Amino acid sequence: MTFSILAHDPDTGTIGGAAATGSLCVGGWVLRGNLAAGMSASQGASPSTLWGEEVLAAMQGGADAATAVKEVTGADAGQGYRQLAALDLQGHTGAFTGDLNTPEMGSATFGTGVVSGNMLAGLDVLDGMVQAFEGANGGLDQRLLAALRAAEKAGGDSRGLLSAALLVLHPDHAPLTLRVDHHPDDPIGALSDLHKRATTGEYAYWAEKVPVVNDRERGLD
C-alpha cells in the first residue's frame, strides 16, 4: 500500500524520509524522525505506529538500526501484516517485511539509506527510487522528492496514489515536515509544490529564525 525511502547526508548530518501511498495520510502513519535517534518508516497492510516510535527509542538507547528492527518486530504476533525500515545516526539501516503483506513487497539498502514498499506494481519500483535518489542533484530534501517521483513513474502503488509526505531533520535547521494527506490527482506534485513554498520566500526566512537543536535560544531579532 506504500513506498518509502529513508536516507542521510553524511556531509551535513541531515536525515530524512519520504513516502507515498494509495491511501490517506501517509505522513502521519509512516514517517518518524528524531535527531537523537534516526528515522523510521512503519507501513504495511496493518501498519504499527507503535513500531515506528519503538524503533526510534531502541536506537536512541544505543541499538543499531538492524538490531532495533529485530527487537521491535520479533515481539509482535501480528508482524506478518507489517513492514518496518530504520536508519540510525551512523547511517546503518535495518528492514523487515512481513510475509502476509500484499505483493509485490520488499526492501533494499543502498549506500546512504533504505527503500521499502508493499502492494507495489513491481519490485523495480524500489530500484527506481534508489537510482533516482543517487542520481539527483540538490539537498537531501530534493533527492528524496526525486525518489518518490521515480517510484511513481515505475508503477508505484498498484492502486494509484492519494497522499505523500516528506520529513527532513538537521541540527542547524528547523524541521521540514510536509504532508499532503489527500490529493486524488497528483499528491507527489502537490508535495513538490508545497516544498517549494516552504523553502523559499517569507516562510523560509521565518524558519531560519526559530530555535533548533544547535541553537535553542535563536529568535526573531
Short mmCIF file of N, CA, C and O in Angstrom, two decimals, residues 56-147:
data_model
loop_
_atom_site.label_atom_id
_atom_site.label_comp_id
_atom_site.label_asym_id
_atom_site.label_seq_id
_atom_site.Cartn_x
_atom_site.Cartn_y
_atom_site.Cartn_z
N LEU A 56 12.71 3.94 17.09
CA LEU A 56 13.49 5.15 17.40
C LEU A 56 14.00 5.10 18.83
O LEU A 56 15.16 5.46 19.10
N ALA A 57 13.15 4.68 19.76
CA ALA A 57 13.57 4.59 21.16
C ALA A 57 14.72 3.60 21.33
O ALA A 57 15.66 3.85 22.09
N ALA A 58 14.66 2.49 20.62
CA ALA A 58 15.72 1.49 20.71
C ALA A 58 17.03 2.04 20.17
O ALA A 58 18.10 1.81 20.75
N MET A 59 16.97 2.78 19.06
CA MET A 59 18.20 3.35 18.51
C MET A 59 18.74 4.44 19.41
O MET A 59 19.96 4.57 19.58
N GLN A 60 17.86 5.24 20.00
CA GLN A 60 18.32 6.27 20.93
C GLN A 60 18.98 5.63 22.15
O GLN A 60 19.89 6.21 22.76
N GLY A 61 18.53 4.43 22.50
CA GLY A 61 19.12 3.72 23.62
C GLY A 61 20.43 3.04 23.30
O GLY A 61 21.04 2.44 24.19
N GLY A 62 20.87 3.11 22.03
CA GLY A 62 22.18 2.58 21.68
C GLY A 62 22.20 1.46 20.68
O GLY A 62 23.27 1.06 20.20
N ALA A 63 21.03 0.90 20.33
CA ALA A 63 20.99 -0.18 19.35
C ALA A 63 21.21 0.37 17.94
O ALA A 63 20.76 1.47 17.63
N ASP A 64 21.91 -0.40 17.10
CA ASP A 64 21.99 0.00 15.70
C ASP A 64 20.67 -0.32 15.02
O ASP A 64 19.80 -0.99 15.59
N ALA A 65 20.48 0.18 13.81
CA ALA A 65 19.18 0.09 13.15
C ALA A 65 18.73 -1.36 12.96
O ALA A 65 17.56 -1.70 13.23
N ALA A 66 19.62 -2.24 12.51
CA ALA A 66 19.24 -3.63 12.27
C ALA A 66 18.83 -4.32 13.55
O ALA A 66 17.83 -5.06 13.59
N THR A 67 19.57 -4.09 14.63
CA THR A 67 19.24 -4.70 15.92
C THR A 67 17.93 -4.16 16.44
O THR A 67 17.09 -4.91 16.96
N ALA A 68 17.72 -2.86 16.30
CA ALA A 68 16.47 -2.25 16.77
C ALA A 68 15.27 -2.80 16.03
O ALA A 68 14.22 -3.09 16.64
N VAL A 69 15.38 -2.95 14.72
CA VAL A 69 14.27 -3.51 13.93
C VAL A 69 13.97 -4.93 14.38
O VAL A 69 12.81 -5.33 14.55
N LYS A 70 15.00 -5.73 14.60
CA LYS A 70 14.80 -7.11 15.03
C LYS A 70 14.12 -7.17 16.39
O LYS A 70 13.21 -7.98 16.61
N GLU A 71 14.53 -6.31 17.30
CA GLU A 71 13.93 -6.29 18.64
C GLU A 71 12.45 -5.92 18.58
O GLU A 71 11.61 -6.55 19.23
N VAL A 72 12.12 -4.91 17.79
CA VAL A 72 10.75 -4.40 17.76
C VAL A 72 9.81 -5.36 17.04
O VAL A 72 8.70 -5.63 17.50
N THR A 73 10.24 -5.91 15.93
CA THR A 73 9.35 -6.74 15.12
C THR A 73 9.20 -8.15 15.69
O THR A 73 8.13 -8.77 15.56
N GLY A 74 10.23 -8.64 16.36
CA GLY A 74 10.18 -10.01 16.83
C GLY A 74 9.17 -10.26 17.92
O GLY A 74 8.73 -11.39 18.12
N ALA A 75 8.77 -9.23 18.65
CA ALA A 75 7.86 -9.39 19.78
C ALA A 75 6.39 -9.22 19.40
O ALA A 75 5.52 -9.26 20.26
N ASP A 76 6.09 -9.07 18.11
CA ASP A 76 4.73 -8.74 17.66
C ASP A 76 4.13 -9.92 16.91
O ASP A 76 4.60 -10.30 15.84
N ALA A 77 3.04 -10.49 17.46
CA ALA A 77 2.40 -11.63 16.82
C ALA A 77 1.74 -11.26 15.48
O ALA A 77 1.48 -12.13 14.66
N GLY A 78 1.51 -9.95 15.27
CA GLY A 78 0.91 -9.51 14.01
C GLY A 78 1.93 -9.06 12.99
O GLY A 78 1.58 -8.42 11.99
N GLN A 79 3.19 -9.44 13.19
CA GLN A 79 4.26 -8.94 12.34
C GLN A 79 4.08 -9.27 10.87
O GLN A 79 4.58 -8.55 10.00
N GLY A 80 3.38 -10.33 10.55
CA GLY A 80 3.21 -10.73 9.15
C GLY A 80 2.54 -9.69 8.30
O GLY A 80 2.74 -9.65 7.07
N TYR A 81 1.74 -8.82 8.93
CA TYR A 81 0.99 -7.80 8.19
C TYR A 81 1.69 -6.44 8.19
O TYR A 81 1.10 -5.46 7.76
N ARG A 82 2.93 -6.39 8.68
CA ARG A 82 3.57 -5.10 8.86
C ARG A 82 4.93 -5.05 8.14
O ARG A 82 5.51 -6.07 7.79
N GLN A 83 5.41 -3.82 8.00
CA GLN A 83 6.70 -3.57 7.37
C GLN A 83 7.37 -2.43 8.12
O GLN A 83 6.71 -1.47 8.51
N LEU A 84 8.69 -2.53 8.32
CA LEU A 84 9.41 -1.51 9.06
C LEU A 84 10.79 -1.31 8.48
O LEU A 84 11.49 -2.28 8.15
N ALA A 85 11.19 -0.05 8.34
CA ALA A 85 12.56 0.29 7.97
C ALA A 85 13.09 1.31 8.96
O ALA A 85 12.33 2.12 9.50
N ALA A 86 14.40 1.28 9.20
CA ALA A 86 15.00 2.21 10.15
C ALA A 86 16.38 2.63 9.67
O ALA A 86 17.08 1.87 8.98
N LEU A 87 16.76 3.83 10.05
CA LEU A 87 18.06 4.41 9.72
C LEU A 87 18.61 5.05 10.99
O LEU A 87 17.95 5.92 11.58
N ASP A 88 19.79 4.62 11.44
CA ASP A 88 20.34 5.22 12.65
C ASP A 88 21.27 6.38 12.28
O ASP A 88 21.53 6.66 11.10
N LEU A 89 21.79 7.07 13.28
CA LEU A 89 22.58 8.28 13.05
C LEU A 89 23.96 8.00 12.47
O LEU A 89 24.63 8.92 11.99
N GLN A 90 24.39 6.75 12.50
CA GLN A 90 25.66 6.37 11.88
C GLN A 90 25.48 5.95 10.43
O GLN A 90 26.44 5.60 9.75
N GLY A 91 24.23 5.97 9.96
CA GLY A 91 23.95 5.60 8.58
C GLY A 91 23.66 4.13 8.37
O GLY A 91 23.45 3.69 7.23
N HIS A 92 23.62 3.33 9.45
CA HIS A 92 23.26 1.92 9.33
C HIS A 92 21.75 1.79 9.14
O HIS A 92 20.98 2.64 9.63
N THR A 93 21.33 0.74 8.48
CA THR A 93 19.91 0.55 8.19
C THR A 93 19.45 -0.83 8.65
O THR A 93 20.24 -1.76 8.81
N GLY A 94 18.15 -0.94 8.82
CA GLY A 94 17.52 -2.21 9.10
C GLY A 94 16.14 -2.23 8.46
O GLY A 94 15.53 -1.18 8.28
N ALA A 95 15.65 -3.41 8.09
CA ALA A 95 14.35 -3.50 7.44
C ALA A 95 13.71 -4.86 7.70
O ALA A 95 14.41 -5.87 7.86
N PHE A 96 12.39 -4.86 7.75
CA PHE A 96 11.61 -6.08 7.94
C PHE A 96 10.36 -5.99 7.09
O PHE A 96 9.70 -4.94 7.05
N THR A 97 10.00 -7.08 6.43
CA THR A 97 8.75 -7.16 5.68
C THR A 97 8.03 -8.44 6.05
O THR A 97 8.55 -9.55 5.81
N GLY A 98 6.85 -8.32 6.64
CA GLY A 98 6.06 -9.49 6.98
C GLY A 98 5.52 -10.18 5.74
O GLY A 98 5.13 -9.53 4.77
N ASP A 99 5.45 -11.52 5.79
CA ASP A 99 5.10 -12.28 4.59
C ASP A 99 3.60 -12.29 4.28
O ASP A 99 3.19 -12.86 3.26
N LEU A 100 2.79 -11.65 5.12
CA LEU A 100 1.35 -11.59 4.84
C LEU A 100 0.93 -10.27 4.21
O LEU A 100 -0.26 -10.06 3.97
N ASN A 101 1.89 -9.40 3.94
CA ASN A 101 1.58 -8.20 3.17
C ASN A 101 1.28 -8.57 1.72
O ASN A 101 1.55 -9.68 1.27
N THR A 102 0.71 -7.61 0.98
CA THR A 102 0.30 -7.88 -0.40
C THR A 102 1.48 -7.66 -1.35
O THR A 102 2.10 -6.61 -1.33
N PRO A 103 1.80 -8.66 -2.18
CA PRO A 103 2.86 -8.48 -3.18
C PRO A 103 2.49 -7.38 -4.18
O PRO A 103 1.30 -7.10 -4.37
N GLU A 104 3.50 -6.80 -4.86
CA GLU A 104 4.90 -7.05 -4.61
C GLU A 104 5.35 -6.26 -3.37
O GLU A 104 4.89 -5.17 -3.13
N MET A 105 6.30 -6.85 -2.66
CA MET A 105 6.72 -6.23 -1.41
C MET A 105 8.19 -6.53 -1.16
O MET A 105 8.73 -7.52 -1.64
N GLY A 106 8.85 -5.64 -0.40
CA GLY A 106 10.24 -5.88 -0.07
C GLY A 106 10.95 -4.60 0.30
O GLY A 106 10.33 -3.54 0.45
N SER A 107 12.26 -4.70 0.47
CA SER A 107 13.07 -3.54 0.80
C SER A 107 14.45 -3.73 0.16
O SER A 107 14.82 -4.83 -0.24
N ALA A 108 15.20 -2.63 0.09
CA ALA A 108 16.56 -2.67 -0.45
C ALA A 108 17.39 -1.59 0.22
O ALA A 108 16.91 -0.47 0.41
N THR A 109 18.60 -1.92 0.59
CA THR A 109 19.50 -0.94 1.16
C THR A 109 20.43 -0.40 0.07
O THR A 109 20.68 -1.06 -0.93
N PHE A 110 20.91 0.82 0.28
CA PHE A 110 21.89 1.40 -0.62
C PHE A 110 22.88 2.18 0.24
O PHE A 110 22.79 2.16 1.47
N GLY A 111 23.82 2.87 -0.37
CA GLY A 111 24.93 3.46 0.36
C GLY A 111 24.56 4.36 1.51
O GLY A 111 25.22 4.35 2.55
N THR A 112 23.48 5.15 1.36
CA THR A 112 23.12 6.10 2.42
C THR A 112 21.69 5.92 2.91
O THR A 112 21.14 6.84 3.51
N GLY A 113 21.08 4.76 2.67
CA GLY A 113 19.71 4.62 3.13
C GLY A 113 19.06 3.30 2.80
O GLY A 113 19.72 2.30 2.48
N VAL A 114 17.72 3.30 2.85
CA VAL A 114 16.94 2.10 2.64
C VAL A 114 15.60 2.48 2.00
O VAL A 114 15.03 3.53 2.32
N VAL A 115 15.12 1.66 1.08
CA VAL A 115 13.80 1.84 0.46
C VAL A 115 12.94 0.62 0.78
O VAL A 115 13.46 -0.50 0.92
N SER A 116 11.64 0.83 0.90
CA SER A 116 10.71 -0.26 1.22
C SER A 116 9.40 -0.03 0.50
O SER A 116 9.04 1.11 0.18
N GLY A 117 8.65 -1.13 0.28
CA GLY A 117 7.34 -0.98 -0.33
C GLY A 117 6.53 -2.25 -0.23
O GLY A 117 7.06 -3.35 -0.04
N ASN A 118 5.23 -2.09 -0.33
CA ASN A 118 4.31 -3.22 -0.39
C ASN A 118 3.15 -2.85 -1.31
O ASN A 118 2.89 -1.68 -1.57
N MET A 119 2.47 -3.86 -1.83
CA MET A 119 1.42 -3.67 -2.83
C MET A 119 1.96 -2.83 -4.00
O MET A 119 1.28 -1.95 -4.52
N LEU A 120 3.18 -3.11 -4.41
CA LEU A 120 3.82 -2.37 -5.48
C LEU A 120 3.45 -2.94 -6.84
O LEU A 120 3.12 -4.13 -6.97
N ALA A 121 3.56 -2.11 -7.86
CA ALA A 121 3.36 -2.60 -9.22
C ALA A 121 4.45 -3.60 -9.60
O ALA A 121 4.24 -4.47 -10.44
N GLY A 122 5.63 -3.49 -8.98
CA GLY A 122 6.75 -4.40 -9.21
C GLY A 122 7.91 -3.98 -8.35
O GLY A 122 7.99 -2.84 -7.89
N LEU A 123 8.86 -4.89 -8.14
CA LEU A 123 10.00 -4.57 -7.30
C LEU A 123 10.95 -3.58 -7.95
O LEU A 123 11.81 -3.00 -7.28
N ASP A 124 10.79 -3.36 -9.27
CA ASP A 124 11.61 -2.34 -9.93
C ASP A 124 11.28 -0.94 -9.44
O ASP A 124 12.05 0.00 -9.65
N VAL A 125 10.15 -0.79 -8.75
CA VAL A 125 9.84 0.49 -8.11
C VAL A 125 10.93 0.85 -7.10
O VAL A 125 11.37 2.00 -7.03
N LEU A 126 11.38 -0.13 -6.33
CA LEU A 126 12.43 0.12 -5.34
C LEU A 126 13.75 0.48 -6.02
O LEU A 126 14.45 1.40 -5.59
N ASP A 127 14.07 -0.23 -7.08
CA ASP A 127 15.30 0.08 -7.83
C ASP A 127 15.25 1.49 -8.39
O ASP A 127 16.25 2.22 -8.37
N GLY A 128 14.09 1.87 -8.91
CA GLY A 128 13.94 3.21 -9.46
C GLY A 128 14.14 4.30 -8.43
O GLY A 128 14.73 5.34 -8.72
N MET A 129 13.65 4.05 -7.21
CA MET A 129 13.84 5.03 -6.14
C MET A 129 15.32 5.23 -5.84
O MET A 129 15.79 6.37 -5.71
N VAL A 130 16.04 4.14 -5.71
CA VAL A 130 17.47 4.23 -5.39
C VAL A 130 18.23 4.95 -6.50
O VAL A 130 19.04 5.86 -6.23
N GLN A 131 17.98 4.57 -7.74
CA GLN A 131 18.70 5.18 -8.86
C GLN A 131 18.41 6.67 -8.95
O GLN A 131 19.31 7.48 -9.18
N ALA A 132 17.15 7.05 -8.74
CA ALA A 132 16.80 8.47 -8.81
C ALA A 132 17.43 9.26 -7.68
O ALA A 132 17.93 10.36 -7.88
N PHE A 133 17.39 8.70 -6.48
CA PHE A 133 17.99 9.39 -5.33
C PHE A 133 19.48 9.60 -5.55
O PHE A 133 20.00 10.70 -5.36
N GLU A 134 20.17 8.55 -5.97
CA GLU A 134 21.61 8.64 -6.13
C GLU A 134 22.01 9.50 -7.32
O GLU A 134 23.12 10.06 -7.35
N GLY A 135 21.12 9.65 -8.29
CA GLY A 135 21.44 10.44 -9.47
C GLY A 135 20.97 11.88 -9.42
O GLY A 135 21.30 12.66 -10.32
N ALA A 136 20.21 12.23 -8.39
CA ALA A 136 19.63 13.58 -8.32
C ALA A 136 20.63 14.58 -7.76
O ALA A 136 21.54 14.24 -7.00
N ASN A 137 20.45 15.83 -8.13
CA ASN A 137 21.23 16.93 -7.60
C ASN A 137 20.46 17.61 -6.46
O ASN A 137 19.27 17.39 -6.27
N GLY A 138 21.15 18.48 -5.73
CA GLY A 138 20.50 19.26 -4.69
C GLY A 138 20.65 18.65 -3.32
O GLY A 138 21.38 17.68 -3.10
N GLY A 139 19.91 19.21 -2.37
CA GLY A 139 19.95 18.75 -0.99
C GLY A 139 19.21 17.45 -0.80
O GLY A 139 18.57 16.91 -1.72
N LEU A 140 19.27 16.93 0.41
CA LEU A 140 18.62 15.67 0.72
C LEU A 140 17.13 15.74 0.43
O LEU A 140 16.54 14.79 -0.09
N ASP A 141 16.50 16.86 0.75
CA ASP A 141 15.07 17.00 0.50
C ASP A 141 14.74 16.86 -0.98
O ASP A 141 13.79 16.16 -1.36
N GLN A 142 15.52 17.48 -1.85
CA GLN A 142 15.26 17.40 -3.28
C GLN A 142 15.51 16.00 -3.83
O GLN A 142 14.78 15.53 -4.70
N ARG A 143 16.51 15.33 -3.29
CA ARG A 143 16.79 13.97 -3.74
C ARG A 143 15.70 12.99 -3.29
O ARG A 143 15.35 12.05 -4.02
N LEU A 144 15.16 13.21 -2.10
CA LEU A 144 14.05 12.36 -1.63
C LEU A 144 12.82 12.55 -2.50
O LEU A 144 12.13 11.58 -2.84
N LEU A 145 12.52 13.78 -2.88
CA LEU A 145 11.39 14.03 -3.76
C LEU A 145 11.61 13.38 -5.13
O LEU A 145 10.66 12.84 -5.72
N ALA A 146 12.82 13.42 -5.63
CA ALA A 146 13.13 12.77 -6.91
C ALA A 146 12.89 11.28 -6.82
O ALA A 146 12.40 10.65 -7.78
N ALA A 147 13.21 10.68 -5.68
CA ALA A 147 12.98 9.25 -5.50
C ALA A 147 11.50 8.90 -5.51
O ALA A 147 11.09 7.90 -6.12
#
